[in-house]
Coordinates of C-alpha atoms and ligand atoms in Angstrom, one line a residue:
T1 CA 193.7 49.3 44.0
P2 CA 193.4 50.5 47.6
L3 CA 193.1 54.3 47.9
S4 CA 196.4 54.5 49.8
H5 CA 198.2 53.3 46.7
I6 CA 196.8 55.7 44.2
R7 CA 198.2 59.2 43.4
N8 CA 196.5 61.5 40.9
F9 CA 198.4 64.5 39.5
S10 CA 198.8 67.0 36.7
I11 CA 201.8 69.0 35.5
V12 CA 201.7 72.7 35.3
A13 CA 204.3 74.7 33.3
H14 CA 204.8 77.6 30.9
I15 CA 204.9 76.5 27.3
D16 CA 208.3 74.9 26.3
H17 CA 209.4 74.4 29.8
G18 CA 209.3 70.6 29.2
K19 CA 205.9 69.4 30.4
S20 CA 205.4 66.9 27.5
T21 CA 209.0 65.7 27.6
L22 CA 208.7 65.1 31.4
A23 CA 205.5 63.2 30.9
D24 CA 207.3 61.0 28.2
R25 CA 210.1 60.2 30.7
L26 CA 207.7 59.3 33.5
I27 CA 205.9 56.9 31.1
Q28 CA 209.2 55.5 29.8
M29 CA 210.9 55.1 33.2
T30 CA 208.0 53.0 34.5
D31 CA 207.8 50.8 31.4
T32 CA 204.2 51.9 30.8
V33 CA 204.8 51.7 27.1
A34 CA 207.0 49.1 25.3
E35 CA 210.3 50.7 24.1
R36 CA 209.4 50.1 20.5
D37 CA 206.1 52.0 20.8
M38 CA 207.8 55.0 22.5
K39 CA 207.8 58.1 20.3
E40 CA 208.4 61.6 21.4
Q41 CA 205.6 63.6 23.1
L42 CA 203.4 60.6 23.5
L43 CA 200.5 62.6 25.0
D44 CA 200.3 65.3 22.3
S45 CA 198.3 63.5 19.6
M46 CA 197.1 66.1 17.2
D47 CA 199.5 67.1 14.5
I48 CA 199.0 70.7 15.2
E49 CA 199.8 70.2 18.8
R50 CA 203.1 68.6 17.9
E51 CA 204.0 71.4 15.5
R52 CA 203.1 74.3 17.7
G53 CA 204.3 72.5 20.8
I54 CA 201.1 73.1 22.7
T55 CA 198.8 70.7 24.3
I56 CA 195.2 71.4 23.3
K57 CA 193.0 68.6 24.7
A58 CA 193.8 67.2 28.1
N59 CA 195.1 63.7 28.0
T60 CA 195.6 61.2 30.6
V61 CA 197.8 58.2 31.4
R62 CA 197.9 55.5 34.1
I63 CA 201.4 54.5 35.3
D64 CA 202.3 51.6 37.5
F65 CA 205.2 52.3 39.8
T66 CA 207.0 50.2 42.3
A67 CA 208.4 52.7 44.9
E68 CA 211.5 52.4 47.2
D69 CA 209.2 51.1 49.9
G70 CA 208.6 48.0 47.8
Q71 CA 204.9 48.9 47.3
Q72 CA 203.1 49.0 43.9
Y73 CA 201.4 52.4 43.2
V74 CA 199.0 53.5 40.5
L75 CA 199.9 57.0 39.3
N76 CA 197.3 58.8 37.1
L77 CA 198.7 61.8 35.2
I78 CA 196.2 64.2 33.6
D79 CA 198.1 66.3 31.1
T80 CA 196.5 69.8 31.0
P81 CA 196.7 72.4 28.2
G82 CA 199.2 75.1 29.0
H83 CA 197.5 78.1 27.3
V84 CA 195.1 80.6 28.8
D85 CA 192.5 80.1 26.0
F86 CA 192.0 76.6 27.3
S87 CA 192.0 77.5 31.0
Y88 CA 188.6 76.1 31.4
E89 CA 190.1 72.7 30.5
V90 CA 192.9 73.3 33.0
S91 CA 190.5 74.1 35.8
R92 CA 188.3 71.1 35.2
S93 CA 191.1 68.6 35.1
M94 CA 192.7 70.2 38.1
R95 CA 189.7 69.3 40.1
A96 CA 190.0 65.6 39.2
V97 CA 193.5 65.3 40.9
E98 CA 195.1 66.0 44.2
G99 CA 198.4 67.4 43.3
S100 CA 200.6 69.0 40.6
L101 CA 204.2 69.0 39.5
L102 CA 205.2 72.6 39.0
V103 CA 207.8 72.4 36.2
V104 CA 210.0 75.5 35.6
D105 CA 212.7 75.6 33.0
S106 CA 215.8 76.3 35.1
T107 CA 217.4 78.3 32.3
Q108 CA 214.4 80.6 32.0
G109 CA 212.5 81.0 35.3
V110 CA 208.9 81.7 36.2
E111 CA 206.8 82.9 33.2
A112 CA 203.3 84.3 32.8
Q113 CA 201.7 80.9 32.1
T114 CA 203.5 79.3 35.0
L115 CA 201.7 81.8 37.2
A116 CA 198.3 81.5 35.6
N117 CA 198.4 77.7 35.8
V118 CA 199.9 77.5 39.3
Y119 CA 197.1 79.7 40.6
Q120 CA 194.6 77.3 39.2
A121 CA 196.3 74.4 41.0
I122 CA 196.4 76.4 44.2
D123 CA 192.6 77.2 43.7
A124 CA 192.0 73.4 43.4
N125 CA 193.8 72.9 46.8
H126 CA 196.7 71.0 45.2
E127 CA 199.8 69.9 46.9
L128 CA 202.7 71.2 44.7
I129 CA 206.0 69.6 43.9
P130 CA 208.4 72.1 42.3
V131 CA 210.6 70.5 39.6
L132 CA 213.5 72.4 38.0
N133 CA 214.0 71.2 34.5
K134 CA 216.7 71.3 31.9
I135 CA 219.6 71.0 34.3
D136 CA 221.7 69.5 31.5
L137 CA 222.0 72.9 29.9
P138 CA 224.9 75.2 30.9
A139 CA 222.5 78.2 31.4
S140 CA 220.7 76.3 34.1
D141 CA 220.6 78.4 37.4
L142 CA 218.9 76.4 40.1
D143 CA 219.4 78.8 43.0
R144 CA 218.1 81.8 41.1
V145 CA 215.0 80.0 39.8
A146 CA 214.2 78.4 43.2
E147 CA 214.4 81.8 44.8
Q148 CA 212.2 83.2 42.1
I149 CA 209.5 80.5 42.7
E150 CA 209.5 81.5 46.4
E151 CA 209.4 85.2 45.6
V152 CA 206.9 85.3 42.8
I153 CA 204.6 82.4 43.6
G154 CA 205.1 82.3 47.3
I155 CA 205.6 78.6 47.9
D156 CA 208.5 76.8 49.5
A157 CA 211.0 75.7 46.9
S158 CA 213.7 74.2 49.1
G159 CA 212.7 70.7 48.2
A160 CA 212.5 71.5 44.4
I161 CA 213.8 68.5 42.4
P162 CA 216.4 69.2 39.8
V163 CA 215.8 67.1 36.6
S164 CA 216.6 66.8 33.0
A165 CA 213.6 65.5 31.2
K166 CA 215.9 65.1 28.2
T167 CA 218.5 62.8 29.8
G168 CA 216.2 61.3 32.4
Q169 CA 218.3 62.6 35.3
G170 CA 216.2 63.1 38.5
I171 CA 213.1 61.4 37.0
R172 CA 213.1 58.6 39.6
E173 CA 213.2 61.2 42.4
V174 CA 210.1 62.8 40.9
L175 CA 208.2 59.5 41.0
E176 CA 209.3 58.9 44.6
A177 CA 208.2 62.5 45.5
I178 CA 204.8 61.9 44.0
V179 CA 204.3 58.9 46.2
A180 CA 205.7 60.5 49.3
H181 CA 204.3 64.1 49.1
L182 CA 201.0 64.0 47.2
P183 CA 198.0 63.0 49.2
A184 CA 196.2 59.8 48.4
P185 CA 192.6 60.3 47.1
K186 CA 189.7 59.9 49.5
G187 CA 186.5 58.1 48.8
D188 CA 184.0 55.5 49.9
R189 CA 183.6 52.3 47.9
D190 CA 180.3 51.4 49.5
A191 CA 178.6 54.8 49.0
P192 CA 176.4 55.4 46.0
L193 CA 178.4 56.1 42.8
K194 CA 179.6 59.6 42.4
A195 CA 181.9 60.3 39.5
M196 CA 183.1 63.5 37.8
L197 CA 182.8 63.9 34.1
V198 CA 186.2 65.4 33.4
D199 CA 186.4 65.6 29.6
S200 CA 185.0 63.9 26.6
K201 CA 186.1 63.5 23.0
Y202 CA 184.7 62.1 19.8
D203 CA 186.3 59.0 18.4
P204 CA 185.2 58.0 14.9
Y205 CA 185.1 54.3 15.9
L206 CA 183.8 54.4 19.5
G207 CA 181.7 57.5 19.5
V208 CA 181.9 59.8 22.5
V209 CA 184.6 58.7 25.0
V210 CA 184.1 60.1 28.4
L211 CA 187.0 60.7 30.9
V212 CA 185.8 60.1 34.5
R213 CA 187.2 60.4 37.9
I214 CA 185.4 58.2 40.5
M215 CA 184.8 59.9 43.9
D216 CA 182.7 57.3 45.6
G217 CA 181.3 53.9 44.7
V218 CA 182.2 51.6 41.8
M219 CA 181.4 51.8 38.1
K220 CA 181.2 48.6 36.0
K221 CA 180.4 47.7 32.4
G222 CA 176.6 47.3 31.9
D223 CA 175.8 49.8 34.7
R224 CA 172.9 52.1 34.0
I225 CA 174.2 55.6 34.8
H226 CA 172.5 58.9 35.3
M227 CA 174.0 62.4 34.6
L228 CA 172.7 64.8 37.3
Q229 CA 173.0 68.0 35.3
T230 CA 171.7 66.9 31.9
G231 CA 169.3 64.3 33.4
A232 CA 170.3 61.9 30.7
T233 CA 170.5 58.1 31.3
Y234 CA 172.9 55.7 29.5
N235 CA 174.2 52.2 29.7
V236 CA 178.0 51.8 30.1
D237 CA 179.1 49.7 27.3
R238 CA 182.9 49.9 27.7
I239 CA 185.0 50.9 30.7
G240 CA 188.8 51.2 30.9
V241 CA 192.0 53.1 31.5
F242 CA 194.6 54.9 29.3
R243 CA 198.0 53.3 29.4
P244 CA 198.1 55.5 27.3
A245 CA 196.4 53.2 24.8
M246 CA 192.8 52.4 25.8
T247 CA 192.7 49.3 27.9
V248 CA 189.5 47.7 29.1
V249 CA 189.2 46.9 32.8
D250 CA 186.4 45.3 34.9
E251 CA 185.6 48.3 37.1
L252 CA 186.7 51.6 38.3
G253 CA 186.7 52.3 42.1
P254 CA 187.1 55.4 44.3
G255 CA 190.1 57.6 43.4
E256 CA 190.5 56.0 40.0
I257 CA 190.6 57.8 36.6
G258 CA 189.5 56.1 33.4
F259 CA 187.1 56.2 30.5
I260 CA 183.7 55.0 29.6
T261 CA 181.7 54.8 26.4
A262 CA 177.9 54.7 26.5
S263 CA 176.5 55.2 23.0
I264 CA 176.5 59.0 23.5
K265 CA 175.9 60.7 20.2
Q266 CA 177.8 63.9 20.5
V267 CA 180.3 65.7 22.7
R268 CA 177.7 68.4 23.3
D269 CA 175.5 65.8 25.2
T270 CA 178.2 65.5 27.9
K271 CA 178.5 68.4 30.2
V272 CA 182.0 68.8 31.6
G273 CA 181.8 68.9 35.3
D274 CA 178.6 66.9 35.4
T275 CA 178.1 64.3 38.2
I276 CA 177.6 60.7 37.1
T277 CA 175.8 58.4 39.4
H278 CA 173.8 55.1 39.2
D279 CA 170.3 55.4 37.9
R280 CA 168.8 53.2 40.6
R281 CA 170.9 54.3 43.5
R282 CA 171.7 58.0 43.1
C283 CA 174.1 60.0 45.2
E284 CA 172.5 62.8 47.2
T285 CA 174.6 65.8 46.2
A286 CA 176.2 66.9 43.0
L287 CA 179.8 67.8 42.6
P288 CA 180.4 71.6 42.4
G289 CA 179.9 72.4 38.7
F290 CA 182.4 74.1 36.4
K291 CA 182.1 77.5 34.9
P292 CA 180.7 76.9 31.4
S293 CA 183.2 78.1 28.7
V294 CA 181.8 81.1 26.8
P295 CA 183.2 82.2 23.5
V296 CA 184.7 85.7 23.9
V297 CA 186.2 86.3 20.4
F298 CA 184.2 86.1 17.2
C299 CA 185.2 86.3 13.6
G300 CA 183.8 85.4 10.2
L301 CA 185.3 82.4 8.3
F302 CA 184.6 82.5 4.5
P303 CA 185.9 80.2 1.8
V304 CA 188.2 82.0 -0.6
D305 CA 186.5 80.0 -3.3
S306 CA 182.8 80.2 -2.8
A307 CA 182.3 76.8 -4.4
E308 CA 183.9 75.4 -1.2
F309 CA 181.1 76.6 1.1
E310 CA 179.7 73.1 1.6
S311 CA 183.1 71.6 2.3
L312 CA 183.6 74.4 4.9
R313 CA 180.3 73.6 6.5
D314 CA 181.3 69.9 6.7
A315 CA 184.6 70.8 8.3
I316 CA 183.1 73.1 10.8
E317 CA 180.5 70.6 11.9
K318 CA 183.1 67.9 12.3
L319 CA 185.4 70.1 14.4
A320 CA 182.4 71.2 16.6
L321 CA 181.7 67.5 17.3
N322 CA 184.8 67.5 19.4
D323 CA 184.9 71.0 20.8
A324 CA 181.8 72.1 22.7
S325 CA 183.4 75.5 23.3
F326 CA 183.5 76.4 19.6
S327 CA 180.3 78.0 18.3
Y328 CA 179.2 78.9 14.8
E329 CA 176.3 80.2 12.7
M330 CA 175.8 80.9 9.0
E331 CA 176.6 84.4 7.8
N332 CA 176.0 86.1 4.5
S333 CA 178.2 89.0 3.7
A334 CA 177.8 91.2 0.7
A335 CA 181.5 91.4 0.3
L336 CA 182.6 87.8 1.1
G337 CA 179.5 85.7 0.2
F338 CA 178.4 82.8 2.4
G339 CA 180.4 81.8 5.4
F340 CA 180.2 81.3 9.1
R341 CA 180.4 83.6 12.1
C342 CA 182.4 81.6 14.7
G343 CA 182.9 82.0 18.4
F344 CA 186.2 81.1 20.2
L345 CA 187.6 81.1 23.7
G346 CA 190.4 83.3 22.6
L347 CA 192.9 84.1 19.8
L348 CA 194.9 80.9 20.0
H349 CA 191.7 78.9 19.9
L350 CA 190.7 80.9 16.8
E351 CA 194.1 80.2 15.2
V352 CA 194.0 76.5 16.0
I353 CA 190.6 76.0 14.4
R354 CA 191.4 78.1 11.4
D355 CA 194.7 76.2 10.9
R356 CA 192.9 72.9 11.2
I357 CA 190.3 73.8 8.6
E358 CA 193.0 74.9 6.2
R359 CA 195.3 72.0 6.8
E360 CA 193.1 69.0 7.6
Y361 CA 190.3 69.9 5.2
D362 CA 192.3 71.8 2.6
I363 CA 190.1 74.8 2.4
E364 CA 191.6 78.3 1.9
L365 CA 189.9 80.8 4.2
I366 CA 189.3 84.5 4.6
T367 CA 189.2 85.4 8.3
T368 CA 187.6 88.7 9.1
A369 CA 189.0 90.9 11.9
P370 CA 188.2 89.3 15.2
S371 CA 185.7 91.1 17.4
V372 CA 184.9 90.7 21.0
V373 CA 181.3 90.4 22.4
Y374 CA 179.8 93.7 23.4
H375 CA 176.9 94.2 25.7
I376 CA 174.5 96.7 24.1
F377 CA 172.1 98.2 26.7
M378 CA 169.0 99.5 25.0
K379 CA 166.9 102.4 26.1
D380 CA 164.0 100.1 26.8
G381 CA 166.1 98.4 29.5
S382 CA 167.0 95.2 27.5
M383 CA 170.5 94.0 26.8
K384 CA 171.7 92.6 23.5
E385 CA 175.0 90.7 22.9
L386 CA 176.7 92.0 19.8
H387 CA 178.8 89.4 18.1
N388 CA 179.2 91.2 14.8
P389 CA 179.6 94.9 14.3
A390 CA 177.4 94.7 11.2
D391 CA 174.5 94.0 13.5
M392 CA 174.9 97.1 15.7
P393 CA 171.4 98.5 16.3
D394 CA 170.4 102.1 15.5
L395 CA 172.0 104.4 18.0
T396 CA 168.8 106.2 18.8
Y397 CA 167.7 103.1 20.7
V398 CA 171.0 102.5 22.4
D399 CA 171.6 103.7 26.0
H400 CA 175.2 102.6 26.5
I401 CA 177.7 99.9 25.6
E402 CA 179.9 97.7 27.8
E403 CA 183.0 95.9 26.6
P404 CA 184.9 93.0 28.1
R405 CA 188.1 93.8 30.1
I406 CA 190.9 91.5 31.0
K407 CA 193.5 91.2 33.7
A408 CA 196.8 90.8 31.8
T409 CA 200.0 89.6 33.5
I410 CA 203.2 90.5 31.7
L411 CA 206.6 89.3 32.8
V412 CA 209.5 91.1 31.2
P413 CA 213.2 91.9 31.7
D414 CA 213.8 95.3 33.3
E415 CA 215.3 97.0 30.2
Y416 CA 212.1 96.5 28.2
L417 CA 209.7 97.6 30.9
G418 CA 209.3 101.1 29.7
D419 CA 208.2 100.0 26.2
V420 CA 205.7 97.5 27.7
L421 CA 204.2 100.2 30.0
K422 CA 203.8 102.5 27.0
L423 CA 202.2 99.8 24.9
C424 CA 199.7 99.1 27.7
Q425 CA 198.9 102.8 28.1
D426 CA 198.4 103.2 24.4
R427 CA 195.9 100.4 24.5
R428 CA 193.7 102.1 27.2
G429 CA 195.3 100.0 29.9
I430 CA 195.1 100.7 33.6
Q431 CA 198.0 99.6 35.7
M432 CA 196.9 97.4 38.6
D433 CA 200.3 96.2 39.9
L434 CA 204.0 96.4 39.2
T435 CA 206.5 94.3 41.1
Y436 CA 210.1 93.1 40.6
A437 CA 211.7 89.7 41.1
G438 CA 215.4 89.8 40.4
S439 CA 216.0 91.6 37.1
R440 CA 212.5 91.0 35.9
A441 CA 209.4 93.0 36.3
M442 CA 205.8 91.8 36.6
A443 CA 203.2 94.3 35.3
V444 CA 199.5 93.6 35.9
Y445 CA 197.2 95.6 33.7
D446 CA 193.4 96.0 33.3
L447 CA 193.0 96.2 29.5
P448 CA 190.0 96.2 27.1
L449 CA 190.0 92.8 25.3
N450 CA 189.2 94.6 22.0
E451 CA 192.6 96.3 22.1
V452 CA 194.3 92.9 22.7
V453 CA 192.6 90.9 19.9
F454 CA 194.2 92.9 17.1
D455 CA 197.9 92.8 17.4
F456 CA 198.8 93.3 21.0
Y457 CA 200.7 90.1 21.4
D458 CA 202.7 90.7 18.3
R459 CA 203.5 94.2 19.4
L460 CA 204.5 93.0 22.8
K461 CA 206.8 90.4 21.3
S462 CA 208.4 93.0 19.0
V463 CA 209.0 95.7 21.6
T464 CA 210.6 93.2 23.9
K465 CA 212.5 91.2 21.3
G466 CA 210.5 88.2 22.3
Y467 CA 211.5 88.3 26.0
A468 CA 208.1 89.1 27.5
S469 CA 205.6 86.5 28.4
F470 CA 201.9 87.3 28.6
D471 CA 198.8 85.8 30.0
Y472 CA 195.3 87.0 30.7
E473 CA 191.9 86.3 32.2
I474 CA 188.6 87.8 31.5
M475 CA 187.5 90.1 34.4
G476 CA 184.1 91.3 33.4
Y477 CA 182.3 94.1 31.5
R478 CA 182.7 97.8 31.8
R479 CA 181.0 100.8 30.2
D480 CA 183.0 102.8 27.8
F481 CA 182.6 105.2 24.9
L482 CA 182.4 102.7 22.0
V483 CA 181.2 103.4 18.5
K484 CA 180.7 101.5 15.3
M485 CA 183.0 102.7 12.6
S486 CA 181.7 102.0 9.1
V487 CA 183.6 102.2 5.9
L488 CA 182.1 103.7 2.7
V489 CA 183.5 103.1 -0.7
N490 CA 182.0 105.5 -3.3
D491 CA 179.3 106.3 -0.6
E492 CA 178.3 102.7 -0.3
P493 CA 178.8 101.1 3.1
V494 CA 180.9 97.9 3.1
D495 CA 179.6 95.8 6.0
A496 CA 182.5 93.4 6.1
L497 CA 184.8 96.2 7.0
S498 CA 182.9 97.8 9.9
M499 CA 184.3 97.5 13.4
M500 CA 183.7 98.6 17.0
V501 CA 186.3 101.1 18.3
H502 CA 186.8 103.4 21.2
R503 CA 185.7 106.9 20.3
D504 CA 189.2 108.3 21.0
R505 CA 190.9 105.9 18.7
A506 CA 188.4 106.0 15.9
E507 CA 190.1 108.7 13.8
M508 CA 193.4 106.8 13.9
R509 CA 191.8 103.5 13.0
G510 CA 189.7 105.1 10.3
R511 CA 192.6 106.9 8.7
A512 CA 194.7 103.7 8.6
M513 CA 191.9 101.8 7.0
C514 CA 191.2 104.4 4.3
E515 CA 194.9 104.6 3.5
K516 CA 195.1 100.8 3.2
L517 CA 192.1 100.6 1.0
K518 CA 193.3 103.3 -1.3
D519 CA 196.3 101.1 -2.2
L520 CA 194.2 98.0 -2.5
I521 CA 191.3 99.1 -4.7
P522 CA 192.2 99.5 -8.4
R523 CA 191.5 102.8 -10.2
H524 CA 188.2 103.2 -12.0
M525 CA 187.1 105.6 -14.8
F526 CA 185.9 108.0 -12.1
K527 CA 187.0 109.4 -8.7
I528 CA 186.2 107.1 -5.7
P529 CA 185.9 108.6 -2.2
I530 CA 186.9 106.1 0.5
Q531 CA 185.5 107.2 3.9
A532 CA 185.4 106.0 7.5
A533 CA 182.3 107.3 9.4
I534 CA 180.6 107.1 12.7
G535 CA 176.9 107.3 12.3
G536 CA 176.5 110.0 9.6
K537 CA 179.8 111.8 10.5
V538 CA 182.8 111.2 8.3
I539 CA 186.0 110.9 10.4
A540 CA 188.6 110.0 7.7
R541 CA 188.7 110.3 4.0
E542 CA 190.9 109.4 1.1
T543 CA 190.2 109.8 -2.6
L544 CA 191.2 107.3 -5.2
S545 CA 191.8 109.4 -8.4
A546 CA 190.3 108.4 -11.7
M547 CA 192.1 106.3 -14.3
R548 CA 193.8 108.5 -16.9
K549 CA 193.4 106.5 -20.0
D550 CA 191.2 103.7 -21.3
V551 CA 193.2 100.5 -21.2
T552 CA 192.3 99.8 -24.8
A553 CA 193.3 103.2 -26.0
K554 CA 196.7 102.3 -27.0
C555 CA 195.4 99.7 -29.4
Y556 CA 194.4 102.5 -31.8
G557 CA 191.3 100.5 -32.8
G558 CA 193.4 98.7 -35.4
D559 CA 194.4 95.4 -33.9
V560 CA 191.1 93.8 -33.2
T561 CA 192.4 90.5 -31.8
R562 CA 194.6 92.2 -29.4
K563 CA 191.7 94.3 -28.2
K564 CA 189.6 91.2 -27.8
K565 CA 192.2 89.4 -25.8
L566 CA 192.6 92.3 -23.5
L567 CA 188.9 92.5 -22.8
E568 CA 188.8 88.7 -22.2
K569 CA 191.6 89.0 -19.7
Q570 CA 189.7 91.8 -17.9
K571 CA 186.6 89.6 -17.8
A572 CA 188.5 86.7 -16.1
G573 CA 189.9 89.1 -13.6
K574 CA 186.4 90.4 -12.8
K575 CA 185.3 87.0 -11.5
K576 CA 187.4 87.7 -8.4
M577 CA 185.8 91.2 -8.0
R578 CA 182.9 92.1 -5.8
Q579 CA 180.6 94.8 -6.9
F580 CA 179.7 97.7 -4.6
G581 CA 177.4 100.1 -6.5
K582 CA 179.5 101.2 -9.4
V583 CA 182.8 100.1 -7.8
E584 CA 184.5 96.8 -8.1
I585 CA 186.6 95.7 -5.2
P586 CA 188.9 92.7 -5.6
Q587 CA 188.5 89.9 -3.1
Q588 CA 192.1 90.3 -2.3
A589 CA 191.5 93.9 -0.9
F590 CA 189.2 92.4 1.8
I591 CA 191.7 89.8 2.7
S592 CA 194.4 92.3 3.0
A593 CA 192.4 95.0 4.7
L594 CA 191.0 92.6 7.3
K595 CA 194.1 90.5 7.7
M596 CA 195.2 90.1 11.3
D597 CA 199.0 90.4 10.9
Ligands
LIG1 P1 206.0 71.8 26.9 O1 205.6 72.9 25.9 O2 206.1 72.3 28.3 O3 205.2 70.5 26.7 O4 207.6 71.5 26.5 P2 208.2 70.3 25.7 O5 208.2 69.1 26.5 O6 207.6 70.2 24.3 O7 209.7 70.8 25.6 C1 210.0 72.0 24.9 C2 211.4 71.9 24.3 O8 212.4 71.8 25.4 C3 211.6 70.7 23.4 O9 212.4 71.1 22.4 C4 212.3 69.7 24.3 O10 213.1 68.8 23.6 C5 213.2 70.6 25.2 N1 213.4 70.0 26.5 C6 212.5 69.6 27.4 N2 213.1 69.1 28.5 C7 214.5 69.3 28.3 C8 215.6 69.1 29.2 O11 215.6 68.6 30.3 N3 216.8 69.5 28.6 C9 216.9 70.0 27.4 N4 218.2 70.4 27.0 N5 215.9 70.3 26.6 C10 214.7 69.9 27.1
LIG2 MG1 203.6 70.1 25.4

């Protein structure tokens, strides 16, 4: 296909504004898929994506379209994930295309993820086509939403296309606009091969499938290719395009998007953003690389039933095959037994992985409280990354601690603004910006990530009755007065319950934890102190009083079988107990105390 007849684009939208439905209509309207193969949300393939209505892995499809001018065009759509946790995937796929459809639900308006995603598109120099969706609904307000796009995003929305992705109204106009307004890709067919490694995924039958965008040159089956960043060399054994089913083609030329397979063993061997060239005739310069994705939230995953540890290992290894941004290492906790310390891009990423393990591998999990990565600056000048509060070094060697901060953007109807500002203030937030568009406010806050990983999102939803939208990006690290709070049960430290907190909030957190544990630990024959401490200093304390009577006392020694039965029952119950010194703590207490609810 000549370059002038190719258009590459992605769709940016807030969750639920209709991105997947619109993609379906574009595919359907152009007969890319036979009617009988059409099912809803064609591009969202994972079960969990369908259920939660989010797109996790970027997908791509090639559409043939005959425009009004009578010419045949090839349109390549890369579907990008809509959520901030996956923003590294958004930014990489954005750089493989020249334009974006900006989809806004005309009954809702611009939301936080709309902004986050549209800024990525603008960063990638995209031409934007605003699309106002859901015009079939009575609440649709085209003028208000177009005005909002101009005010909040600052782009011209006079040519915005009103559509209903549900009924198909306006879809033809969108296709024509893509051809008319988006620039054709540039590239030189005769230059040395230069292709971008956009994405890769593990397929059980084909091995690693690599999504590529050709910049210059031509790639064919059998070519010996060289990856500039990793230095690896492979033979291309399959080359094709997604329609959206994988379809083999003879070659891919400049401006084209497709896939290759090349006997690559694991997804980790493919560096997203790498430049692919021919081994014999290499291109001179590499494409600008992508920022590597770094895990920012860590937590422990333990099997509820310790016999399932090997199955958990198997599940985690399989998931990691397809997700280079998910990291893990074995962890042994006195309270929870053997498990894994896992790193995630954010909370949603954590939730998605945890759900997939529970659902696809049928393993019940204990998830420890999520913790962010702290930078511990030692007195000897070195810096340690702390992934697990239990590993906090002795304070006498520590000079200071830095924590990650985020820039949070919150859009909320006016009447809830007061509650939102208070919530941000309570979480050590610093206001960076506050603006209004119509009856909605946009608050931008500098917040510590550690205050957000607990329950910020849930609190935000509840104080705004679900009307606020929220998005964030990591800004960097800043020094603050952070301490490790340990929990002691009967004077024994319980590692799985220790956490990093800000000094000013430690008492509050400590008191809450002790109160919770007091209800969760059963009474023993003796008094049990439950304490929260910083270093050697106790900051909160509860006492679990002793049991009054022996459980067997009421048997009067007479009924031996009843006594036996009772003791047996106690024994069975003990299996699910963990011993801490003289105290037995039921597994369930850890689950409840650490639960992120
Ligand atoms: P995404 O999260 O942006 O991919 O959004 P989806 O495509 O999954 O759509 C979210 C919800 O809105 C689904 O229930 C769709 O059926 C619905 N939806 C999408 N487009 C329209 C539309 O034009 N009109 C109506 N009434 N509903 C729509
Ligand atoms: Mg979707």
